[in-house]
Amino acid sequence: MIFVKNPEQLEKMKLAGRITGEALAIAGEAVREGITTAELDRKIRAHIEKCGARPSFLGYGGFPASACISINDEVIHGIPSSERYLKEGDIVKIDVGAYIGGFHGDSANTFPVGRVSDEAMRLIEVTKESFRRGVEKALIGGRIGDIGSAVDSYVTSFGFSAVREYVGHGVGHALHEDPSVPNFGKAGHGVKLCRGMTIAIEPMINAGSAKIINLADGWTVKTADGKLSAHYEHTVAITEDGPILLTEVK
Ligand code: MG
Ligand code: MG
């Protein structure tokens, strides 16, 4: 069932979104060679709790940390660890959620650690641009398939591929609500978009094949071919004034 938000609820989602975006920005600024993923996770949790919110991911399905932090060929759901040190040349995906006032925000970004390869930088930039192309289609009267089609056609033109098994989603009272928002699909098909829908648009883009594998830790998702993967996500409200990025902080 899709929960459409009224203006009052959207205001609450803006607060959850802002705290989420701030926590992600703080972590992004802290990304450097030698820091552990556990330390990034601590900074995220500290900011969210300072704001009177709670980390959406902590305890979600038993997840043991406040953020998902995934390096290089890890796609999503990496578990922060005091033994994982970032190295120059890595790309690190940080995915954050904050819950306050009955609503969640959900946002992710991919950060380079120092100097990274040209291909890594291109993957990061193409993933972010694919998000932008998808969000342009998040319009009243449009269809979910318009978003996925825009993302997929853009990334495949670079020889990259969108992950199939994991997709964007509605977000609000629950971290994951209907509808699913795949990063592929047919324009003009799928659920109709309407005013007050709030969705996480989140391209997960692999440099090589779309195939993924799930690690034995029960969480981490990796590319099957060992090539890099990038992730970019915002919580987006569909409004009469067009899409609003609730987790964007400027
Ligand atoms: Mg997320
Ligand atoms: Mg999400």
PDB file of N, CA, C and O in Angstrom, residues 117-152:
ATOM      1  N   SER A 117      41.083   6.195  -9.436  1.00  0.00           N
ATOM      2  CA  SER A 117      41.282   5.999 -10.879  1.00  0.00           C
ATOM      3  C   SER A 117      40.261   6.817 -11.664  1.00  0.00           C
ATOM      4  O   SER A 117      39.189   7.175 -11.151  1.00  0.00           O
ATOM      5  N   ASP A 118      40.594   7.090 -12.915  1.00  0.00           N
ATOM      6  CA  ASP A 118      39.660   7.831 -13.775  1.00  0.00           C
ATOM      7  C   ASP A 118      38.353   7.064 -13.907  1.00  0.00           C
ATOM      8  O   ASP A 118      37.274   7.645 -13.917  1.00  0.00           O
ATOM      9  N   GLU A 119      38.460   5.724 -13.999  1.00  0.00           N
ATOM     10  CA  GLU A 119      37.231   4.944 -14.160  1.00  0.00           C
ATOM     11  C   GLU A 119      36.352   5.033 -12.911  1.00  0.00           C
ATOM     12  O   GLU A 119      35.129   5.145 -13.006  1.00  0.00           O
ATOM     13  N   ALA A 120      36.990   5.020 -11.742  1.00  0.00           N
ATOM     14  CA  ALA A 120      36.222   5.128 -10.492  1.00  0.00           C
ATOM     15  C   ALA A 120      35.498   6.473 -10.434  1.00  0.00           C
ATOM     16  O   ALA A 120      34.321   6.542 -10.070  1.00  0.00           O
ATOM     17  N   MET A 121      36.215   7.526 -10.819  1.00  0.00           N
ATOM     18  CA  MET A 121      35.613   8.869 -10.766  1.00  0.00           C
ATOM     19  C   MET A 121      34.456   8.963 -11.755  1.00  0.00           C
ATOM     20  O   MET A 121      33.417   9.558 -11.454  1.00  0.00           O
ATOM     21  N   ARG A 122      34.666   8.351 -12.915  1.00  0.00           N
ATOM     22  CA  ARG A 122      33.606   8.389 -13.930  1.00  0.00           C
ATOM     23  C   ARG A 122      32.373   7.634 -13.430  1.00  0.00           C
ATOM     24  O   ARG A 122      31.235   8.088 -13.593  1.00  0.00           O
ATOM     25  N   LEU A 123      32.586   6.495 -12.792  1.00  0.00           N
ATOM     26  CA  LEU A 123      31.461   5.719 -12.256  1.00  0.00           C
ATOM     27  C   LEU A 123      30.688   6.540 -11.215  1.00  0.00           C
ATOM     28  O   LEU A 123      29.454   6.560 -11.209  1.00  0.00           O
ATOM     29  N   ILE A 124      31.419   7.222 -10.338  1.00  0.00           N
ATOM     30  CA  ILE A 124      30.774   8.056  -9.312  1.00  0.00           C
ATOM     31  C   ILE A 124      29.929   9.146  -9.978  1.00  0.00           C
ATOM     32  O   ILE A 124      28.771   9.377  -9.620  1.00  0.00           O
ATOM     33  N   GLU A 125      30.520   9.794 -10.980  1.00  0.00           N
ATOM     34  CA  GLU A 125      29.819  10.921 -11.617  1.00  0.00           C
ATOM     35  C   GLU A 125      28.620  10.454 -12.434  1.00  0.00           C
ATOM     36  O   GLU A 125      27.560  11.091 -12.420  1.00  0.00           O
ATOM     37  N   VAL A 126      28.790   9.334 -13.142  1.00  0.00           N
ATOM     38  CA  VAL A 126      27.684   8.811 -13.959  1.00  0.00           C
ATOM     39  C   VAL A 126      26.537   8.360 -13.049  1.00  0.00           C
ATOM     40  O   VAL A 126      25.360   8.564 -13.363  1.00  0.00           O
ATOM     41  N   THR A 127      26.859   7.770 -11.909  1.00  0.00           N
ATOM     42  CA  THR A 127      25.817   7.325 -10.967  1.00  0.00           C
ATOM     43  C   THR A 127      25.015   8.516 -10.455  1.00  0.00           C
ATOM     44  O   THR A 127      23.777   8.485 -10.417  1.00  0.00           O
ATOM     45  N   LYS A 128      25.729   9.594 -10.098  1.00  0.00           N
ATOM     46  CA  LYS A 128      25.045  10.793  -9.600  1.00  0.00           C
ATOM     47  C   LYS A 128      24.181  11.413 -10.705  1.00  0.00           C
ATOM     48  O   LYS A 128      23.041  11.810 -10.467  1.00  0.00           O
ATOM     49  N   GLU A 129      24.717  11.466 -11.906  1.00  0.00           N
ATOM     50  CA  GLU A 129      23.951  12.032 -13.027  1.00  0.00           C
ATOM     51  C   GLU A 129      22.739  11.144 -13.357  1.00  0.00           C
ATOM     52  O   GLU A 129      21.678  11.650 -13.717  1.00  0.00           O
ATOM     53  N   SER A 130      22.887   9.827 -13.189  1.00  0.00           N
ATOM     54  CA  SER A 130      21.745   8.934 -13.467  1.00  0.00           C
ATOM     55  C   SER A 130      20.627   9.194 -12.463  1.00  0.00           C
ATOM     56  O   SER A 130      19.444   9.146 -12.808  1.00  0.00           O
ATOM     57  N   PHE A 131      21.013   9.502 -11.227  1.00  0.00           N
ATOM     58  CA  PHE A 131      20.007   9.891 -10.221  1.00  0.00           C
ATOM     59  C   PHE A 131      19.274  11.144 -10.695  1.00  0.00           C
ATOM     60  O   PHE A 131      18.047  11.230 -10.655  1.00  0.00           O
ATOM     61  N   ARG A 132      20.073  12.129 -11.149  1.00  0.00           N
ATOM     62  CA  ARG A 132      19.481  13.398 -11.570  1.00  0.00           C
ATOM     63  C   ARG A 132      18.486  13.161 -12.719  1.00  0.00           C
ATOM     64  O   ARG A 132      17.407  13.743 -12.760  1.00  0.00           O
ATOM     65  N   ARG A 133      18.868  12.289 -13.643  1.00  0.00           N
ATOM     66  CA  ARG A 133      17.989  11.999 -14.781  1.00  0.00           C
ATOM     67  C   ARG A 133      16.733  11.263 -14.325  1.00  0.00           C
ATOM     68  O   ARG A 133      15.656  11.470 -14.883  1.00  0.00           O
ATOM     69  N   GLY A 134      16.875  10.409 -13.328  1.00  0.00           N
ATOM     70  CA  GLY A 134      15.712   9.709 -12.786  1.00  0.00           C
ATOM     71  C   GLY A 134      14.783  10.659 -12.057  1.00  0.00           C
ATOM     72  O   GLY A 134      13.561  10.633 -12.259  1.00  0.00           O
ATOM     73  N   VAL A 135      15.364  11.535 -11.247  1.00  0.00           N
ATOM     74  CA  VAL A 135      14.531  12.412 -10.406  1.00  0.00           C
ATOM     75  C   VAL A 135      13.764  13.424 -11.271  1.00  0.00           C
ATOM     76  O   VAL A 135      12.656  13.832 -10.911  1.00  0.00           O
ATOM     77  N   GLU A 136      14.302  13.764 -12.399  1.00  0.00           N
ATOM     78  CA  GLU A 136      13.591  14.658 -13.339  1.00  0.00           C
ATOM     79  C   GLU A 136      12.259  14.062 -13.770  1.00  0.00           C
ATOM     80  O   GLU A 136      11.382  14.781 -14.224  1.00  0.00           O
ATOM     81  N   LYS A 137      12.164  12.742 -13.673  1.00  0.00           N
ATOM     82  CA  LYS A 137      10.932  12.053 -14.099  1.00  0.00           C
ATOM     83  C   LYS A 137       9.971  11.833 -12.936  1.00  0.00           C
ATOM     84  O   LYS A 137       8.917  11.220 -13.118  1.00  0.00           O
ATOM     85  N   ALA A 138      10.350  12.280 -11.750  1.00  0.00           N
ATOM     86  CA  ALA A 138       9.501  12.081 -10.575  1.00  0.00           C
ATOM     87  C   ALA A 138       8.447  13.187 -10.539  1.00  0.00           C
ATOM     88  O   ALA A 138       8.483  14.099  -9.705  1.00  0.00           O
ATOM     89  N   LEU A 139       7.516  13.097 -11.455  1.00  0.00           N
ATOM     90  CA  LEU A 139       6.517  14.152 -11.665  1.00  0.00           C
ATOM     91  C   LEU A 139       5.117  13.592 -11.515  1.00  0.00           C
ATOM     92  O   LEU A 139       4.858  12.431 -11.884  1.00  0.00           O
ATOM     93  N   ILE A 140       4.210  14.417 -10.995  1.00  0.00           N
ATOM     94  CA  ILE A 140       2.807  14.006 -10.872  1.00  0.00           C
ATOM     95  C   ILE A 140       2.303  13.564 -12.248  1.00  0.00           C
ATOM     96  O   ILE A 140       2.516  14.278 -13.241  1.00  0.00           O
ATOM     97  N   GLY A 141       1.677  12.399 -12.291  1.00  0.00           N
ATOM     98  CA  GLY A 141       1.131  11.887 -13.555  1.00  0.00           C
ATOM     99  C   GLY A 141       2.106  10.997 -14.307  1.00  0.00           C
ATOM    100  O   GLY A 141       1.710  10.312 -15.250  1.00  0.00           O
ATOM    101  N   GLY A 142       3.391  11.029 -13.899  1.00  0.00           N
ATOM    102  CA  GLY A 142       4.381  10.135 -14.516  1.00  0.00           C
ATOM    103  C   GLY A 142       4.236   8.720 -13.961  1.00  0.00           C
ATOM    104  O   GLY A 142       3.317   8.429 -13.182  1.00  0.00           O
ATOM    105  N   ARG A 143       5.129   7.846 -14.375  1.00  0.00           N
ATOM    106  CA  ARG A 143       5.098   6.451 -13.933  1.00  0.00           C
ATOM    107  C   ARG A 143       6.448   6.060 -13.348  1.00  0.00           C
ATOM    108  O   ARG A 143       7.490   6.598 -13.739  1.00  0.00           O
ATOM    109  N   ILE A 144       6.411   5.093 -12.437  1.00  0.00           N
ATOM    110  CA  ILE A 144       7.650   4.586 -11.836  1.00  0.00           C
ATOM    111  C   ILE A 144       8.647   4.160 -12.919  1.00  0.00           C
ATOM    112  O   ILE A 144       9.850   4.393 -12.808  1.00  0.00           O
ATOM    113  N   GLY A 145       8.126   3.542 -13.990  1.00  0.00           N
ATOM    114  CA  GLY A 145       9.006   3.081 -15.070  1.00  0.00           C
ATOM    115  C   GLY A 145       9.750   4.207 -15.768  1.00  0.00           C
ATOM    116  O   GLY A 145      10.814   3.981 -16.357  1.00  0.00           O
ATOM    117  N   ASP A 146       9.217   5.423 -15.714  1.00  0.00           N
ATOM    118  CA  ASP A 146       9.909   6.571 -16.336  1.00  0.00           C
ATOM    119  C   ASP A 146      11.249   6.807 -15.631  1.00  0.00           C
ATOM    120  O   ASP A 146      12.248   7.158 -16.270  1.00  0.00           O
ATOM    121  N   ILE A 147      11.232   6.613 -14.297  1.00  0.00           N
ATOM    122  CA  ILE A 147      12.440   6.875 -13.500  1.00  0.00           C
ATOM    123  C   ILE A 147      13.503   5.828 -13.831  1.00  0.00           C
ATOM    124  O   ILE A 147      14.638   6.163 -14.197  1.00  0.00           O
ATOM    125  N   GLY A 148      13.114   4.558 -13.727  1.00  0.00           N
ATOM    126  CA  GLY A 148      14.071   3.474 -13.967  1.00  0.00           C
ATOM    127  C   GLY A 148      14.615   3.488 -15.383  1.00  0.00           C
ATOM    128  O   GLY A 148      15.810   3.246 -15.616  1.00  0.00           O
ATOM    129  N   SER A 149      13.757   3.777 -16.319  1.00  0.00           N
ATOM    130  CA  SER A 149      14.178   3.813 -17.714  1.00  0.00           C
ATOM    131  C   SER A 149      15.219   4.913 -17.930  1.00  0.00           C
ATOM    132  O   SER A 149      16.216   4.709 -18.635  1.00  0.00           O
ATOM    133  N   ALA A 150      15.003   6.068 -17.309  1.00  0.00           N
ATOM    134  CA  ALA A 150      15.952   7.188 -17.456  1.00  0.00           C
ATOM    135  C   ALA A 150      17.311   6.830 -16.840  1.00  0.00           C
ATOM    136  O   ALA A 150      18.371   7.114 -17.420  1.00  0.00           O
ATOM    137  N   VAL A 151      17.280   6.188 -15.670  1.00  0.00           N
ATOM    138  CA  VAL A 151      18.530   5.784 -14.997  1.00  0.00           C
ATOM    139  C   VAL A 151      19.267   4.756 -15.856  1.00  0.00           C
ATOM    140  O   VAL A 151      20.452   4.909 -16.178  1.00  0.00           O
ATOM    141  N   ASP A 152      18.562   3.715 -16.242  1.00  0.00           N
ATOM    142  CA  ASP A 152      19.184   2.580 -16.923  1.00  0.00           C
ATOM    143  C   ASP A 152      19.748   2.974 -18.287  1.00  0.00           C
ATOM    144  O   ASP A 152      20.873   2.598 -18.643  1.00  0.00           O
TER     145      ASP A 152
END
